Short mmCIF file of C-alpha atoms in Angstrom, two decimals:
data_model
loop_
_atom_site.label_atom_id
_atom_site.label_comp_id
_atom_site.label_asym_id
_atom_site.label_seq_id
_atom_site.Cartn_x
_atom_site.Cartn_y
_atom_site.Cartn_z
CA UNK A 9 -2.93 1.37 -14.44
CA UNK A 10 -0.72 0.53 -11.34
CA UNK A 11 -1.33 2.81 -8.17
CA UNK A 12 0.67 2.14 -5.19
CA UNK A 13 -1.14 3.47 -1.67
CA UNK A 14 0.86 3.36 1.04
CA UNK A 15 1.02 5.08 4.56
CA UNK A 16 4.26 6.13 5.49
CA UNK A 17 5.72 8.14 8.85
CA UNK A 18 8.20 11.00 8.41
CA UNK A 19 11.02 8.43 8.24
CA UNK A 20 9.60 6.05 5.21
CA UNK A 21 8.67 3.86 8.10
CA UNK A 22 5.41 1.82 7.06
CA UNK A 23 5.88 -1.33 9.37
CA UNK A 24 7.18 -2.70 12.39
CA UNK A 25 6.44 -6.14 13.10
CA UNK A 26 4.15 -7.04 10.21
CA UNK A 27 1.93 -4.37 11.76
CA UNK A 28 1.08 -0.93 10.77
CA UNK A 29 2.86 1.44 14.48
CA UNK A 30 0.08 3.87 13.91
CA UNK A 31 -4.05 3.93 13.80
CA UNK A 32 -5.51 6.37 11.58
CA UNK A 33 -8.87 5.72 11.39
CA UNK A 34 -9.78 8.12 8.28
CA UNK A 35 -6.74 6.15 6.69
CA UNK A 36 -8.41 2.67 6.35
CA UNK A 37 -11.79 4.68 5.27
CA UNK A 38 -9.61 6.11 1.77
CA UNK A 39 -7.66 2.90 1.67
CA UNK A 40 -11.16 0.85 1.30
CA UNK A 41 -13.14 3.76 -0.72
CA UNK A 42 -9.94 3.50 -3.01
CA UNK A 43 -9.15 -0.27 -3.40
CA UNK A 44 -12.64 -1.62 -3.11
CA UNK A 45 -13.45 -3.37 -6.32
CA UNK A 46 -9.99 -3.41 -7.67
CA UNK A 47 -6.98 -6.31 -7.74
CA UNK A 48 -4.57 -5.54 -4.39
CA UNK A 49 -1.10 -6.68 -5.03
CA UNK A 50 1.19 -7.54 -2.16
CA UNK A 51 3.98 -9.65 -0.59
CA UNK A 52 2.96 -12.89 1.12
CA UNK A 53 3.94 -10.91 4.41
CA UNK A 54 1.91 -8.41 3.87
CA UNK A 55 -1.18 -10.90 3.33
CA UNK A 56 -0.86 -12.94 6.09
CA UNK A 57 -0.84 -9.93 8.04
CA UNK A 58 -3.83 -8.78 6.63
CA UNK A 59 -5.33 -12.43 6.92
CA UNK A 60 -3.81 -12.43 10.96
CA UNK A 61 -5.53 -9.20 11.55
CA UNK A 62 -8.94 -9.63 9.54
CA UNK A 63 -9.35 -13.72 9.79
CA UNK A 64 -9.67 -13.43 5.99
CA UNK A 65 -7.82 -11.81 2.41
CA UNK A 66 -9.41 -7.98 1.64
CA UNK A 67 -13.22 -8.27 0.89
CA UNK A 68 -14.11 -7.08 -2.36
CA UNK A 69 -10.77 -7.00 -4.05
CA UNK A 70 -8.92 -9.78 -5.99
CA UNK A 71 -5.99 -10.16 -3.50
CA UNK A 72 -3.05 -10.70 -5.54
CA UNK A 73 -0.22 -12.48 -3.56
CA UNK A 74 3.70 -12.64 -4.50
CA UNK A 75 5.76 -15.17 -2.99
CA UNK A 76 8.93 -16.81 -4.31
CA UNK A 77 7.54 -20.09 -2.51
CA UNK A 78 5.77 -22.80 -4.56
CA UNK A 79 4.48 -24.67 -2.17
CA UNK A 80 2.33 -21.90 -1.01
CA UNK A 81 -1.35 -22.14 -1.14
CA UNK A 82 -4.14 -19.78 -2.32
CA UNK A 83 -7.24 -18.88 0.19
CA UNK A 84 -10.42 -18.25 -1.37
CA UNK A 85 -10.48 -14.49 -2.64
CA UNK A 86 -6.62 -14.46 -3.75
CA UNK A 87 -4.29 -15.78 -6.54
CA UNK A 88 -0.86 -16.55 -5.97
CA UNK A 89 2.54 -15.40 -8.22
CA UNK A 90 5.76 -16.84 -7.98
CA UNK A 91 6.90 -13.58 -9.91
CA UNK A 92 6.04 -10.03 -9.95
CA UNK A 93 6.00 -10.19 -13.72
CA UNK A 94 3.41 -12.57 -13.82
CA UNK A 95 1.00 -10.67 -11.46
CA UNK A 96 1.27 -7.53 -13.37
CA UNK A 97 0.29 -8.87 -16.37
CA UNK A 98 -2.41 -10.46 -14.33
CA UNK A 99 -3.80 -6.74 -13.93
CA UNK A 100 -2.38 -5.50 -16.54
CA UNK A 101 -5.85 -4.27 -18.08
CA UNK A 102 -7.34 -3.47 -14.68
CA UNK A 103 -6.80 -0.53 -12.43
CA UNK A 104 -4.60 -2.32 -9.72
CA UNK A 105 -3.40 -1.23 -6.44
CA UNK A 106 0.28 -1.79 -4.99
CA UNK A 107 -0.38 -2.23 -1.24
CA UNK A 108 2.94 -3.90 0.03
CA UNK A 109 4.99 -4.59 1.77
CA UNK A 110 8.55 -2.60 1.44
CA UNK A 111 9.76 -5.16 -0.93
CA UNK A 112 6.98 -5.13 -3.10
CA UNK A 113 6.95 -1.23 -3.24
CA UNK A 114 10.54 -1.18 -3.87
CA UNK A 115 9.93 -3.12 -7.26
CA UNK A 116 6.70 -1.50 -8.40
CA UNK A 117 7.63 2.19 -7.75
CA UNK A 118 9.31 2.40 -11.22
CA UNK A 119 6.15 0.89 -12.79
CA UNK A 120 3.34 2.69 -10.85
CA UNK A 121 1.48 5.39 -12.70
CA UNK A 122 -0.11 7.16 -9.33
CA UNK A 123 1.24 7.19 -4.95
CA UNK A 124 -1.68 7.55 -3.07
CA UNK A 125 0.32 8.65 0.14
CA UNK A 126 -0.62 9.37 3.95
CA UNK A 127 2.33 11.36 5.29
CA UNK A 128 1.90 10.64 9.06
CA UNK A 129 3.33 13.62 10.45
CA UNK A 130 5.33 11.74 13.53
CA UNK A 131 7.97 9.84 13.90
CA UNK A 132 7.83 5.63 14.78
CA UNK A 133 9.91 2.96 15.66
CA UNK A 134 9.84 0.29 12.48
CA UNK A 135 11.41 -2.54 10.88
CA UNK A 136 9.90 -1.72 7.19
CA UNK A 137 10.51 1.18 5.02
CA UNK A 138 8.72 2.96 1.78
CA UNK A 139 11.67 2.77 -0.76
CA UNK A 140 13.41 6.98 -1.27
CA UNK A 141 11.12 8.47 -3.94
CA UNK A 142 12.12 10.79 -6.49
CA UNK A 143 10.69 13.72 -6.33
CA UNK A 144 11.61 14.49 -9.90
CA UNK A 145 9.40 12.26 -11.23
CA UNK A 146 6.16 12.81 -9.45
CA UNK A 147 4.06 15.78 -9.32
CA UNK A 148 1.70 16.17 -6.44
CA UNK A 149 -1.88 16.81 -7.97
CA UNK A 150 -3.82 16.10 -4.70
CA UNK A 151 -3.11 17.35 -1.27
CA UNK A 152 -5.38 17.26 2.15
CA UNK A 153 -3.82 18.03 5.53
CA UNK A 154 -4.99 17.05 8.55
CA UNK A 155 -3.48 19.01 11.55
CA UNK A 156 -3.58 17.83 14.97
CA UNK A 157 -5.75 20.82 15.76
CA UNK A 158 -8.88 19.05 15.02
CA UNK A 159 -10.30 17.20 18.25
CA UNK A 160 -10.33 13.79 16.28
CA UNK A 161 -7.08 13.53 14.92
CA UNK A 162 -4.76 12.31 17.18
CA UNK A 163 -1.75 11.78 14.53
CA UNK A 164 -1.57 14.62 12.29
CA UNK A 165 -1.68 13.54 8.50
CA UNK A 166 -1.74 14.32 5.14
CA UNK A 167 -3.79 12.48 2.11
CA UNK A 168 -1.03 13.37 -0.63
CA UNK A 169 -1.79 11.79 -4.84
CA UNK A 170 0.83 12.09 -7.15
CA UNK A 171 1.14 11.20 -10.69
CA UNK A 172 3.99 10.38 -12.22
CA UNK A 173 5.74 12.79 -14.66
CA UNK A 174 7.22 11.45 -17.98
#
């Protein structure tokens, strides 16, 4: 099963920089309690971003990495892919999580079976977007809003799961 999780602003923006533009603590909490234990496939950018922010690939997942570059070496904790192809069928018995970047997204949205979404409710300056979805083909089945009423949300947000619709 391919699930793509993604946090995305009101704009599809989901980077600027190689950085996530927004902290949401309770964000990284359902991206770990989701992820944890299952292969993470991403672009190269998106893991060395990961590996510049945390000194190291994801704990406790099998990072997957695609990169069109062959001379690009695997850390401990990740396998590299010269081809999208070649990484899903790498999962392809596994529940496996799409986790960027734009690119990456862009090419698995087609094939994912689930979009485990936060809708940041604001607007940010970015350089990365979440490809246009169709709404036709994905029916929300999970929903969780998270208002800016609440004295520890600073963002507002939504947890939003989808499932595709055949």
């Amino acid at each position: 099963m391919i699930n793509i999780i993604v946090a995305m602003d009101e704009n599809r923006v989901i980077g600027k920089r190689g950085r996530i533009p927004w902290h949401i603590s309770d964000d990284i909490k359902r991206f770990k309690r989701l992820t944890m234990g299952h292969p993470v496939i991403m672009g190269r950018k998106t893991f060395e971003s990961i590996c510049s922010n945390l000194g190291k690939p994801l704990p406790g997942r099998t990072n997957v990495v695609v990169t069109r570059s062959h001379k690009y070496d695997a850390k401990p904790g990740c396998v590299i892919f010269h081809s999208l192809e070649k990484a899903l069928l790498f999962v392809e018995h596994q529940q496996a999580f799409v986790i960027g970047g734009g690119e990456i997204y862009k090419q698995c949205l087609d094939r994912a079976d689930r979009l485990y979404v936060t809708h940041v409710r604001d607007s940010f300056n970015g350089d990365t977007y979440f490809p246009k979805v169709d709404s036709q083909r994905w029916k929300l089945i999970e929903h969780e809003e998270h208002p800016k009423k609440h004295p520890k949300v600073k963002i507002p947000y939504a947890f939003a799961t989808y499932a595709r619709v055949f």
